[in-house]
Coordinates of C-alpha atoms in Angstrom, one line a residue:
M102 CA 175.9 105.6 121.2
T103 CA 177.5 103.8 124.8
D104 CA 175.9 103.1 128.3
A105 CA 176.9 104.2 131.4
P106 CA 179.3 101.8 133.3
D107 CA 176.4 100.4 135.3
G108 CA 174.9 99.2 132.1
R109 CA 172.1 101.5 132.2
P110 CA 171.4 103.5 128.6
R111 CA 172.7 107.5 129.4
P112 CA 169.7 109.8 130.1
A113 CA 170.4 111.6 126.5
D114 CA 169.6 108.0 125.0
Q115 CA 166.6 107.7 127.3
W116 CA 165.2 111.2 125.9
R117 CA 165.8 110.5 122.5
H118 CA 164.0 107.0 122.5
R119 CA 160.8 108.6 124.1
G120 CA 160.7 111.7 121.5
I121 CA 160.9 108.9 118.8
R122 CA 158.3 107.1 120.2
G123 CA 156.2 110.2 120.8
L124 CA 156.6 111.3 117.2
F125 CA 155.2 107.8 115.8
V126 CA 152.1 107.5 118.3
A127 CA 151.2 111.5 117.5
R128 CA 151.3 110.4 113.4
D129 CA 149.3 107.5 114.4
V130 CA 146.9 109.5 116.1
S131 CA 147.0 112.4 113.4
V132 CA 146.8 110.1 110.5
R133 CA 143.6 108.2 112.5
G134 CA 141.9 111.4 113.5
W135 CA 142.2 113.0 109.9
R136 CA 140.3 109.7 108.2
W137 CA 137.5 110.4 111.1
W138 CA 137.2 114.0 110.3
A139 CA 137.2 113.4 106.5
R140 CA 134.2 110.8 106.7
S141 CA 132.5 113.0 109.2
W142 CA 132.8 116.2 107.2
D143 CA 131.2 114.1 104.3
R144 CA 128.5 112.9 106.1
L145 CA 127.9 116.4 107.4
V146 CA 127.9 117.6 103.5
A147 CA 125.7 114.9 102.6
A148 CA 123.0 115.6 104.8
L149 CA 122.9 119.5 104.8
Q150 CA 122.5 118.6 101.0
D151 CA 120.0 116.0 101.4
E152 CA 121.7 113.6 99.4
A153 CA 123.2 110.1 100.8
P154 CA 126.8 109.8 101.1
V155 CA 128.9 108.7 98.0
N156 CA 130.7 105.4 98.5
S157 CA 130.7 102.1 96.6
A158 CA 128.6 100.2 98.9
A159 CA 125.7 103.0 98.8
A160 CA 122.3 101.6 97.5
P161 CA 120.4 103.0 94.5
T162 CA 118.0 105.5 95.6
P163 CA 114.6 104.6 94.7
S164 CA 112.7 106.4 92.2
G165 CA 109.7 108.5 93.7
P166 CA 109.0 110.0 96.9
L167 CA 109.6 108.3 99.9
V168 CA 106.4 106.6 101.7
E169 CA 106.8 105.7 105.5
Q170 CA 103.7 103.3 106.8
R171 CA 103.3 104.1 110.8
D172 CA 100.5 102.4 113.0
A173 CA 99.5 104.5 115.9
P174 CA 101.3 103.3 119.0
R175 CA 98.2 102.4 120.5
L176 CA 94.4 101.8 120.1
I177 CA 92.2 104.8 119.9
V178 CA 89.4 104.2 122.1
V179 CA 86.7 106.5 121.8
P180 CA 83.0 106.0 123.9
A181 CA 79.7 104.9 122.5
R182 CA 76.3 106.2 123.3
G183 CA 75.5 106.5 127.1
Y184 CA 79.4 106.3 127.8
V185 CA 79.1 103.1 129.3
Y186 CA 80.9 101.1 126.3
S187 CA 83.5 102.4 123.7
F188 CA 85.0 101.2 120.4
S189 CA 88.6 100.6 119.8
I190 CA 90.1 102.0 116.5
R191 CA 93.3 100.5 114.8
A192 CA 95.2 103.6 112.5
T193 CA 97.4 103.6 110.3
F194 CA 99.2 106.6 108.5
A195 CA 101.1 106.4 105.3
W196 CA 103.3 109.5 105.7
S197 CA 105.2 111.0 102.1
S198 CA 106.5 114.4 101.5
P199 CA 106.0 116.0 97.7
V200 CA 110.0 116.7 97.6
S201 CA 112.5 114.3 97.9
L202 CA 113.7 113.6 101.5
R203 CA 116.2 111.0 102.9
S204 CA 114.4 108.6 104.8
E205 CA 116.1 109.4 108.3
V206 CA 114.6 113.0 107.8
L207 CA 111.3 111.7 106.9
S208 CA 111.2 109.3 109.9
W209 CA 112.2 112.5 111.7
Y210 CA 109.1 114.8 110.6
V211 CA 106.9 111.8 111.0
Q212 CA 107.8 111.2 114.7
Y213 CA 107.3 115.0 115.1
F214 CA 103.7 115.1 113.5
Q215 CA 102.2 111.6 114.0
P216 CA 100.6 112.5 117.7
T217 CA 98.9 115.4 116.0
A218 CA 97.4 113.1 113.1
V219 CA 96.3 111.0 115.8
Q220 CA 94.6 113.3 117.9
R221 CA 92.9 114.6 114.8
L222 CA 91.4 111.0 113.9
T223 CA 90.8 110.7 117.9
R224 CA 88.2 113.5 117.3
L225 CA 86.6 112.7 114.3
A226 CA 86.1 109.1 115.5
A227 CA 84.9 110.6 118.8
D228 CA 82.0 112.9 116.8
A229 CA 80.8 109.9 114.8
A230 CA 80.7 107.7 117.6
R231 CA 78.8 109.9 120.2
D232 CA 75.1 109.2 118.6
L233 CA 76.2 105.0 117.9
P234 CA 75.1 102.3 120.4
P235 CA 78.1 100.4 121.3
H236 CA 77.2 97.2 118.9
R237 CA 77.1 99.7 115.9
A238 CA 81.1 99.1 115.0
G239 CA 80.4 98.7 111.2
D240 CA 78.5 101.8 111.1
L241 CA 81.2 103.6 113.0
E242 CA 83.8 102.4 110.6
V243 CA 81.8 103.5 107.7
A244 CA 81.2 107.2 108.9
L245 CA 85.1 107.0 109.6
Q246 CA 85.9 106.1 106.2
Q247 CA 83.2 108.4 104.6
A248 CA 85.2 111.2 106.6
L249 CA 88.6 110.4 105.5
A250 CA 87.3 109.8 102.0
D251 CA 86.4 113.4 102.0
E252 CA 89.8 114.8 102.9
P253 CA 91.9 111.8 102.1
E254 CA 95.5 113.9 102.6
W255 CA 96.2 115.3 105.6
T256 CA 98.9 118.3 105.1
Y257 CA 101.6 119.4 108.1
Q258 CA 104.2 122.4 107.7
R259 CA 107.7 122.9 109.6
G260 CA 109.3 125.5 108.1
D261 CA 109.9 124.9 104.4
I262 CA 109.3 121.2 104.5
V263 CA 105.8 119.9 103.6
I264 CA 104.6 116.3 105.2
T265 CA 101.2 114.8 103.8
C266 CA 99.5 112.0 105.7
R267 CA 96.8 109.6 104.1
P268 CA 95.3 108.4 107.6
D269 CA 93.3 104.8 107.4
A270 CA 91.3 103.4 110.5
A271 CA 89.4 99.9 111.3
V272 CA 86.7 99.3 114.0
R273 CA 86.5 97.2 116.8
L274 CA 83.6 96.1 119.1
D275 CA 84.4 96.7 123.1
D276 CA 85.3 93.3 124.2
R277 CA 82.4 93.6 127.1
I278 CA 79.8 93.5 123.9
M279 CA 80.6 90.7 122.2
P280 CA 79.4 88.0 124.3
A281 CA 76.1 89.7 124.4
L282 CA 76.1 89.9 120.5
Q283 CA 76.9 85.9 119.8
A284 CA 73.4 84.6 120.4
H285 CA 71.5 87.1 117.8
V286 CA 74.5 86.7 115.3
D287 CA 74.2 82.8 115.5
R288 CA 70.6 83.4 115.1
M289 CA 71.1 85.9 112.0
V290 CA 73.1 83.4 110.3
T291 CA 70.6 80.9 110.7
L292 CA 67.7 82.8 109.7
E293 CA 69.9 83.8 106.5
Y294 CA 70.5 80.4 105.7
Q295 CA 67.1 79.5 105.7
F296 CA 65.9 82.2 103.7
D297 CA 68.4 81.5 100.8
E298 CA 67.2 78.0 101.0
Q299 CA 63.7 78.8 100.5
L300 CA 64.6 81.5 97.9
R301 CA 66.5 78.4 96.3
K302 CA 63.4 75.8 96.2
A303 CA 61.2 79.1 94.8
R304 CA 63.2 80.0 91.9
Y305 CA 63.8 76.0 91.3
A306 CA 59.8 75.5 91.1
E307 CA 59.1 78.3 89.1
E308 CA 62.1 76.9 86.5
L309 CA 60.7 73.6 86.5
S310 CA 57.2 74.6 85.9
R311 CA 58.1 76.8 83.1
Q312 CA 60.1 74.5 81.4
W313 CA 57.1 72.1 81.8
T314 CA 55.0 74.7 80.3
T315 CA 57.2 74.8 77.0
I316 CA 56.9 70.9 76.7
L317 CA 53.3 70.7 76.8
G318 CA 52.9 73.9 74.7
A319 CA 54.7 71.8 71.7
H320 CA 51.4 69.2 72.1
A321 CA 48.3 71.9 72.5
E322 CA 46.0 69.8 70.1
D323 CA 45.8 66.9 72.9
R324 CA 43.0 68.3 75.2
D325 CA 44.4 65.8 78.1
V326 CA 47.8 67.9 77.3
A327 CA 45.9 71.3 77.5
D328 CA 44.6 71.0 80.7
A329 CA 47.7 69.6 81.8
R330 CA 49.4 72.8 80.2
D331 CA 47.0 74.9 82.3
Q332 CA 47.6 73.6 85.4
M333 CA 51.4 74.1 85.0
L334 CA 50.7 77.7 83.8
T335 CA 48.8 78.3 87.2
A336 CA 51.5 76.1 89.0
Q337 CA 54.2 78.8 87.3
K338 CA 52.3 81.7 87.9
E339 CA 52.1 80.3 92.0
A340 CA 55.9 79.6 92.1
A341 CA 56.2 83.0 90.6
R342 CA 54.0 84.7 93.6
W343 CA 55.8 82.6 95.7
V344 CA 59.6 84.0 95.1
T345 CA 57.9 87.7 95.1
E346 CA 56.3 87.1 98.3
L347 CA 59.6 85.8 99.8
L348 CA 61.5 88.5 98.6
L349 CA 59.0 91.1 100.3
R350 CA 58.8 89.5 103.5
H351 CA 62.8 89.6 103.2
T352 CA 62.7 93.5 102.8
E353 CA 60.1 94.1 105.7
H354 CA 61.3 91.7 108.0
P355 CA 65.4 91.4 108.0
A356 CA 67.0 88.0 109.2
G357 CA 67.7 89.6 112.4
S358 CA 63.8 90.5 113.2
A359 CA 62.4 88.5 116.1
T360 CA 59.3 89.0 114.6
A361 CA 59.4 87.9 111.1
P362 CA 56.5 85.9 110.0
P363 CA 57.3 82.2 108.4
A364 CA 58.0 81.9 105.0
P365 CA 55.2 81.0 102.8
T366 CA 55.3 77.7 101.3
P367 CA 54.3 76.6 97.8
Q368 CA 51.0 75.2 97.1
R369 CA 51.1 71.7 95.4
R370 CA 49.3 70.9 92.4
T371 CA 48.4 67.6 90.9
I372 CA 48.7 67.3 87.1
T373 CA 46.0 65.0 85.6
G374 CA 45.4 63.4 82.3
C375 CA 49.1 62.8 81.4

């Protein structure tokens, strides 16, 4: 191969060099394109067969059906009685399928069906909250849990794919109600503590009286001891009556009642002659 008199390559040589470079470039592009097409084809076949692609880095498939936990995108708000205040509900859904699905496929169906499940739970909550005053969030949660227990699984179907959902719900009070209930709840806590303290005292007095009666019964031949035992028996009956009356008053007048009468006090007796 010789150059032209001015030192530049001849036109034929230039075209030959360009052709060789083009062949190398085309070869590299073809190899990369073939590799990409082979990987894409394997993924496509695996997706159509609903199987994970086989490669050395693939993680082992967990046993049993997949379960995907999803929270509702926002709190569900339903009106309370009077339509002035409302309840807020935090909803959670556990999605699964009776057939084996890849996680991406299950996620797609969850995304598709979850708005329908949220709407259904909203209707259930609205029906249960319509006749409840706004401070009865606990009653609404119990009613919702009962309704969900009657039908624990919701089933949705698209084509041949069946998806099941297990909803769960937790109810919160309206933020505007909580300051009004604070004083009432504090009062209930105080009354409950006072009742528990009085009940412990009554039971202790009854137990102590029973123990003294047993001790004094061992010396029944002594007249003074016999008199003391009779007084202890009377005190024991009084203590039992006190416990019974405490429990009865607590049943008739719960701790939150503002008209609850004062708790009875035990009558003190003096044991003489011992």
